[in-house]
PDB file of C-alpha atoms in Angstrom:
ATOM      1  CA  ILE A   1     173.494 133.654 -61.625  1.00 69.00           C
ATOM      2  CA  ARG A   2     172.152 135.658 -58.712  1.00 78.00           C
ATOM      3  CA  ARG A   3     173.797 136.017 -55.329  1.00 82.00           C
ATOM      4  CA  PRO A   4     171.799 134.863 -52.324  1.00 83.00           C
ATOM      5  CA  PRO A   5     170.069 137.654 -50.384  1.00 80.00           C
ATOM      6  CA  GLY A   6     172.320 139.260 -47.769  1.00 79.00           C
ATOM      7  CA  SER A   7     175.549 138.095 -49.424  1.00 82.00           C
ATOM      8  CA  GLU A   8     176.349 141.294 -51.337  1.00 81.00           C
ATOM      9  CA  ALA A   9     179.147 142.317 -48.921  1.00 81.00           C
ATOM     10  CA  ILE A  10     180.739 138.858 -48.933  1.00 83.00           C
ATOM     11  CA  GLY A  11     183.507 138.663 -51.494  1.00 81.00           C
ATOM     12  CA  PHE A  12     183.987 134.925 -51.889  1.00 82.00           C
ATOM     13  CA  LEU A  13     181.007 132.626 -51.485  1.00 89.00           C
ATOM     14  CA  ILE A  14     180.494 128.938 -52.193  1.00 91.00           C
ATOM     15  CA  THR A  15     177.275 126.929 -52.202  1.00 92.00           C
ATOM     16  CA  THR A  16     177.392 123.763 -50.133  1.00 95.00           C
ATOM     17  CA  PRO A  17     175.166 122.000 -47.634  1.00 95.00           C
ATOM     18  CA  ALA A  18     178.154 121.450 -45.318  1.00 94.00           C
ATOM     19  CA  LEU A  19     181.557 123.079 -44.802  1.00 96.00           C
ATOM     20  CA  GLU A  20     183.979 121.742 -42.196  1.00 96.00           C
ATOM     21  CA  ILE A  21     187.035 123.750 -41.148  1.00 97.00           C
ATOM     22  CA  SER A  22     189.843 122.464 -38.926  1.00 97.00           C
ATOM     23  CA  GLU A  23     193.269 123.758 -37.993  1.00 97.00           C
ATOM     24  CA  THR A  24     196.461 122.438 -36.434  1.00 96.00           C
ATOM     25  CA  TRP A  25     199.451 124.401 -35.142  1.00 96.00           C
ATOM     26  CA  GLU A  26     203.132 123.442 -35.083  1.00 95.00           C
ATOM     27  CA  PRO A  27     204.184 124.323 -32.466  1.00 93.00           C
ATOM     28  CA  LEU A  28     201.120 125.350 -30.466  1.00 91.00           C
ATOM     29  CA  PRO A  29     201.013 129.153 -30.089  1.00 88.00           C
ATOM     30  CA  ALA A  30     202.566 130.151 -26.771  1.00 86.00           C
ATOM     31  CA  ALA A  31     204.972 132.682 -25.304  1.00 84.00           C
ATOM     32  CA  THR A  32     208.233 132.396 -27.198  1.00 87.00           C
ATOM     33  CA  GLN A  33     211.318 134.297 -28.289  1.00 88.00           C
ATOM     34  CA  ALA A  34     211.232 136.820 -31.074  1.00 87.00           C
ATOM     35  CA  GLY A  35     212.223 135.155 -34.323  1.00 87.00           C
ATOM     36  CA  ALA A  36     209.942 132.170 -33.659  1.00 90.00           C
ATOM     37  CA  VAL A  37     208.012 130.521 -36.464  1.00 92.00           C
ATOM     38  CA  PHE A  38     204.514 129.026 -36.126  1.00 93.00           C
ATOM     39  CA  LYS A  39     202.855 126.907 -38.796  1.00 96.00           C
ATOM     40  CA  ARG A  40     199.052 126.888 -39.038  1.00 96.00           C
ATOM     41  CA  THR A  41     197.574 124.188 -41.263  1.00 97.00           C
ATOM     42  CA  ILE A  42     193.964 124.806 -42.243  1.00 97.00           C
ATOM     43  CA  VAL A  43     191.808 122.106 -43.815  1.00 98.00           C
ATOM     44  CA  GLN A  44     188.461 122.879 -45.453  1.00 97.00           C
ATOM     45  CA  ARG A  45     186.084 120.088 -46.530  1.00 97.00           C
ATOM     46  CA  ALA A  46     182.853 120.787 -48.400  1.00 96.00           C
ATOM     47  CA  SER A  47     180.222 118.486 -49.814  1.00 95.00           C
ATOM     48  CA  SER A  48     179.106 118.899 -53.435  1.00 94.00           C
ATOM     49  CA  VAL A  49     181.964 121.338 -54.185  1.00 94.00           C
ATOM     50  CA  SER A  50     185.347 120.866 -55.842  1.00 95.00           C
ATOM     51  CA  GLY A  51     188.318 121.623 -53.610  1.00 95.00           C
ATOM     52  CA  ILE A  52     189.537 124.173 -56.166  1.00 95.00           C
ATOM     53  CA  ALA A  53     186.474 126.312 -55.370  1.00 94.00           C
ATOM     54  CA  LEU A  54     187.326 126.649 -51.666  1.00 95.00           C
ATOM     55  CA  ALA A  55     188.705 130.032 -50.640  1.00 93.00           C
ATOM     56  CA  PRO A  56     192.336 130.530 -49.651  1.00 94.00           C
ATOM     57  CA  ALA A  57     192.873 131.532 -46.027  1.00 94.00           C
ATOM     58  CA  SER A  58     193.368 135.214 -45.321  1.00 93.00           C
ATOM     59  CA  VAL A  59     196.960 136.325 -44.827  1.00 94.00           C
ATOM     60  CA  ALA A  60     196.028 139.490 -42.926  1.00 93.00           C
ATOM     61  CA  VAL A  61     198.329 139.939 -39.920  1.00 93.00           C
ATOM     62  CA  PRO A  62     199.125 142.729 -37.498  1.00 93.00           C
ATOM     63  CA  GLU A  63     202.061 145.007 -38.184  1.00 90.00           C
ATOM     64  CA  GLY A  64     205.268 143.354 -37.023  1.00 87.00           C
ATOM     65  CA  VAL A  65     204.276 139.807 -38.028  1.00 92.00           C
ATOM     66  CA  ARG A  66     205.194 138.220 -41.325  1.00 93.00           C
ATOM     67  CA  VAL A  67     203.065 135.547 -42.939  1.00 94.00           C
ATOM     68  CA  TYR A  68     204.002 133.199 -45.766  1.00 95.00           C
ATOM     69  CA  ARG A  69     201.501 131.054 -47.650  1.00 94.00           C
ATOM     70  CA  GLY A  70     202.616 127.580 -48.661  1.00 93.00           C
ATOM     71  CA  SER A  71     201.240 125.808 -51.726  1.00 93.00           C
ATOM     72  CA  ALA A  72     197.702 124.581 -51.174  1.00 95.00           C
ATOM     73  CA  LYS A  73     196.887 120.914 -51.695  1.00 97.00           C
ATOM     74  CA  VAL A  74     193.476 120.564 -53.327  1.00 97.00           C
ATOM     75  CA  GLU A  75     191.677 117.238 -53.680  1.00 97.00           C
ATOM     76  CA  ASP A  76     188.279 115.946 -54.730  1.00 96.00           C
ATOM     77  CA  HIS A  77     186.814 112.690 -53.426  1.00 94.00           C
ATOM     78  CA  LEU A  78     183.918 110.602 -54.716  1.00 93.00           C
ATOM     79  CA  GLU A  79     182.838 107.884 -52.321  1.00 90.00           C
ATOM     80  CA  ARG A  80     179.555 106.012 -52.623  1.00 91.00           C
ATOM     81  CA  GLY A  81     178.067 108.789 -54.712  1.00 89.00           C
ATOM     82  CA  GLU A  82     179.084 111.562 -52.284  1.00 91.00           C
ATOM     83  CA  PHE A  83     181.297 114.258 -53.819  1.00 94.00           C
ATOM     84  CA  THR A  84     183.583 116.152 -51.414  1.00 95.00           C
ATOM     85  CA  GLY A  85     186.234 118.801 -52.063  1.00 97.00           C
ATOM     86  CA  GLU A  86     189.176 119.483 -49.766  1.00 97.00           C
ATOM     87  CA  ARG A  87     191.692 122.315 -49.520  1.00 98.00           C
ATOM     88  CA  ARG A  88     194.713 121.982 -47.204  1.00 98.00           C
ATOM     89  CA  GLU A  89     197.092 124.900 -46.802  1.00 97.00           C
ATOM     90  CA  THR A  90     199.754 126.006 -44.380  1.00 96.00           C
ATOM     91  CA  LEU A  91     200.378 129.559 -43.272  1.00 96.00           C
ATOM     92  CA  THR A  92     203.750 130.214 -41.659  1.00 95.00           C
ATOM     93  CA  TYR A  93     203.860 133.104 -39.194  1.00 94.00           C
ATOM     94  CA  LEU A  94     207.189 134.701 -38.261  1.00 93.00           C
ATOM     95  CA  LEU A  95     207.587 136.976 -35.229  1.00 90.00           C
ATOM     96  CA  PRO A  96     210.617 139.019 -36.299  1.00 86.00           C
ATOM     97  CA  ARG A  97     210.688 141.155 -33.140  1.00 87.00           C
ATOM     98  CA  ALA A  98     209.562 141.139 -29.536  1.00 88.00           C
ATOM     99  CA  GLY A  99     205.953 142.054 -28.770  1.00 87.00           C
ATOM    100  CA  SER A 100     202.450 140.756 -28.240  1.00 90.00           C
ATOM    101  CA  PHE A 101     200.664 139.950 -31.500  1.00 92.00           C
ATOM    102  CA  THR A 102     197.069 138.895 -32.086  1.00 93.00           C
ATOM    103  CA  LEU A 103     196.598 136.958 -35.292  1.00 93.00           C
ATOM    104  CA  PRO A 104     193.071 137.787 -36.478  1.00 92.00           C
ATOM    105  CA  ALA A 105     190.234 135.288 -36.535  1.00 94.00           C
ATOM    106  CA  LEU A 106     189.597 133.636 -39.896  1.00 95.00           C
ATOM    107  CA  GLY A 107     185.973 133.584 -41.000  1.00 93.00           C
ATOM    108  CA  TYR A 108     184.353 131.375 -43.625  1.00 94.00           C
ATOM    109  CA  THR A 109     180.834 131.946 -44.995  1.00 93.00           C
ATOM    110  CA  TRP A 110     178.818 129.797 -47.388  1.00 94.00           C
ATOM    111  CA  TRP A 111     175.321 129.496 -48.804  1.00 92.00           C
ATOM    112  CA  ASN A 112     173.476 126.368 -47.667  1.00 94.00           C
ATOM    113  CA  PRO A 113     171.032 125.464 -50.453  1.00 93.00           C
ATOM    114  CA  ASP A 114     169.184 122.966 -48.237  1.00 94.00           C
ATOM    115  CA  THR A 115     168.271 125.529 -45.560  1.00 94.00           C
ATOM    116  CA  ARG A 116     168.426 128.499 -47.955  1.00 92.00           C
ATOM    117  CA  THR A 117     170.550 130.443 -45.442  1.00 92.00           C
ATOM    118  CA  LEU A 118     174.011 131.950 -45.163  1.00 93.00           C
ATOM    119  CA  GLU A 119     176.076 130.002 -42.674  1.00 94.00           C
ATOM    120  CA  SER A 120     179.496 130.745 -41.232  1.00 93.00           C
ATOM    121  CA  THR A 121     182.195 129.430 -38.968  1.00 94.00           C
ATOM    122  CA  MET A 122     185.259 131.062 -37.483  1.00 95.00           C
ATOM    123  CA  LEU A 123     188.761 130.004 -36.500  1.00 96.00           C
ATOM    124  CA  GLU A 124     189.418 132.039 -33.353  1.00 95.00           C
ATOM    125  CA  ALA A 125     191.996 134.828 -33.076  1.00 95.00           C
ATOM    126  CA  VAL A 126     195.269 133.751 -31.463  1.00 94.00           C
ATOM    127  CA  THR A 127     197.598 135.918 -29.352  1.00 92.00           C
ATOM    128  CA  VAL A 128     201.315 135.152 -29.296  1.00 90.00           C
ATOM    129  CA  ASP A 129     203.878 136.915 -27.108  1.00 88.00           C
ATOM    130  CA  GLY A 130     207.412 137.130 -28.453  1.00 85.00           C
ATOM    131  CA  HIS A 131     210.120 138.288 -26.063  1.00 84.00           C
ATOM    132  CA  GLN A 132     213.699 139.333 -26.724  1.00 76.00           C
ATOM    133  CA  GLY A 133     216.108 136.439 -26.269  1.00 66.00           C
ATOM    134  CA  ASP A 134     219.385 136.621 -24.370  1.00 56.00           C
ATOM    135  CA  GLY A 135     221.472 136.409 -27.522  1.00 46.00           C
ATOM    136  CA  GLY A 136     221.350 140.072 -28.504  1.00 40.00           C
ATOM    137  CA  PRO A 137     219.586 141.425 -31.594  1.00 39.00           C
ATOM    138  CA  VAL A 138     216.966 139.238 -33.159  1.00 41.00           C
ATOM    139  CA  GLN A 139     217.480 137.957 -36.671  1.00 42.00           C
ATOM    140  CA  SER A 140     214.546 136.231 -38.315  1.00 44.00           C
ATOM    141  CA  ARG A 141     214.761 132.499 -38.995  1.00 48.00           C
ATOM    142  CA  ALA A 142     213.917 133.109 -42.633  1.00 48.00           C
ATOM    143  CA  SER A 143     216.881 135.478 -43.025  1.00 53.00           C
ATOM    144  CA  ASP A 144     219.160 132.937 -41.312  1.00 51.00           C
ATOM    145  CA  LEU A 145     217.971 130.204 -43.660  1.00 44.00           C
ATOM    146  CA  GLU A 146     218.568 132.362 -46.723  1.00 46.00           C
ATOM    147  CA  ARG A 147     222.063 133.228 -45.504  1.00 48.00           C
ATOM    148  CA  HIS A 148     222.979 129.554 -44.917  1.00 41.00           C
ATOM    149  CA  VAL A 149     221.708 128.495 -48.332  1.00 38.00           C
ATOM    150  CA  ALA A 150     223.425 131.425 -50.090  1.00 46.00           C
ATOM    151  CA  GLN A 151     226.734 130.502 -48.427  1.00 48.00           C
ATOM    152  CA  GLY A 152     226.444 126.935 -49.687  1.00 42.00           C
ATOM    153  CA  GLU A 153     226.102 125.497 -46.186  1.00 41.00           C
ATOM    154  CA  GLY A 154     223.196 123.283 -47.211  1.00 39.00           C
ATOM    155  CA  ALA A 155     219.544 123.572 -47.959  1.00 36.00           C
ATOM    156  CA  PRO A 156     216.833 123.571 -45.334  1.00 39.00           C
ATOM    157  CA  ALA A 157     214.749 120.490 -44.681  1.00 40.00           C
ATOM    158  CA  HIS A 158     211.315 120.143 -46.298  1.00 43.00           C
ATOM    159  CA  GLU A 159     209.572 122.413 -43.751  1.00 43.00           C
ATOM    160  CA  ALA A 160     212.182 125.130 -43.968  1.00 45.00           C
ATOM    161  CA  ARG A 161     212.247 124.794 -47.769  1.00 44.00           C
ATOM    162  CA  GLU A 162     208.480 125.511 -47.771  1.00 46.00           C
ATOM    163  CA  GLU A 163     209.115 128.479 -45.501  1.00 45.00           C
ATOM    164  CA  LEU A 164     211.674 129.890 -47.942  1.00 41.00           C
ATOM    165  CA  ALA A 165     209.444 129.196 -50.939  1.00 42.00           C
ATOM    166  CA  ALA A 166     206.540 130.916 -49.205  1.00 42.00           C
ATOM    167  CA  ARG A 167     208.806 133.897 -48.455  1.00 39.00           C
ATOM    168  CA  ARG A 168     208.605 134.749 -52.171  1.00 36.00           C
ATOM    169  CA  VAL A 169     205.344 136.532 -51.334  1.00 34.00           C
ATOM    170  CA  ASP A 170     207.316 139.660 -50.432  1.00 32.00           C
ATOM    171  CA  HIS A 171     210.938 138.716 -51.083  1.00 30.00           C
ATOM    172  CA  ILE A 172     212.281 136.744 -54.020  1.00 30.00           C
ATOM    173  CA  VAL A 173     214.526 133.799 -53.239  1.00 30.00           C
ATOM    174  CA  SER A 174     216.515 132.618 -56.210  1.00 31.00           C
ATOM    175  CA  PRO A 175     215.557 129.051 -57.202  1.00 36.00           C
ATOM    176  CA  ALA A 176     219.265 128.457 -57.784  1.00 32.00           C
ATOM    177  CA  LEU A 177     219.787 128.759 -54.035  1.00 32.00           C
ATOM    178  CA  LEU A 178     217.508 125.762 -53.445  1.00 33.00           C
ATOM    179  CA  ARG A 179     218.975 123.442 -56.119  1.00 37.00           C
ATOM    180  CA  GLY A 180     221.453 120.642 -55.610  1.00 38.00           C
ATOM    181  CA  VAL A 181     221.890 120.835 -51.858  1.00 33.00           C
ATOM    182  CA  PRO A 182     221.424 118.085 -49.290  1.00 39.00           C
ATOM    183  CA  ALA A 183     217.817 117.470 -48.249  1.00 41.00           C
ATOM    184  CA  ASP A 184     218.869 116.308 -44.759  1.00 40.00           C
ATOM    185  CA  PHE A 185     219.790 119.793 -43.536  1.00 34.00           C
ATOM    186  CA  SER A 186     217.384 120.291 -40.633  1.00 35.00           C
ATOM    187  CA  GLY A 187     217.608 124.029 -40.094  1.00 35.00           C
ATOM    188  CA  VAL A 188     219.776 126.782 -38.734  1.00 32.00           C
ATOM    189  CA  GLY A 189     221.876 125.935 -35.697  1.00 35.00           C
ATOM    190  CA  ASP A 190     221.815 122.153 -36.194  1.00 31.00           C
TER     191      ASP A 190
END
């Protein structure tokens, strides 16, 4: 198998006539207090490619921001002879301290066999300003959640549970902390 011309510097490359990328944010990025959490859900859809072949989103972030990757949901669809793959994943960004942070743009490149060209699309960079709250020193939401679970005060709701599970990227959370606790706990401070 040969790589298409001009693709030597591209690490991950798929071949598809069409790649669609969309994103949603919860909440929308805006000025907020330090310690805020933003969830970015990215959906990739490609024709003639299995969802398992679609690249994971980059987790590169500026210093001072933490990012946690949730489990990707990968699906393949066959409808009226058209094969489509889909990858849906959520990145959770945590602003542990005050400051202005620009989350880098996310680029996706693919080889279009119909036009015999490299094509690309980009999810734009996003700037978020986190300011110090009135409550004194900032403690990250993830640390608060871990403390509550460790003290037996209940487990986080589904979203927060994903946040803690994703935190295992750079900090191990004991699975025992997440077992046997009420699923209706909605987060710290509720």
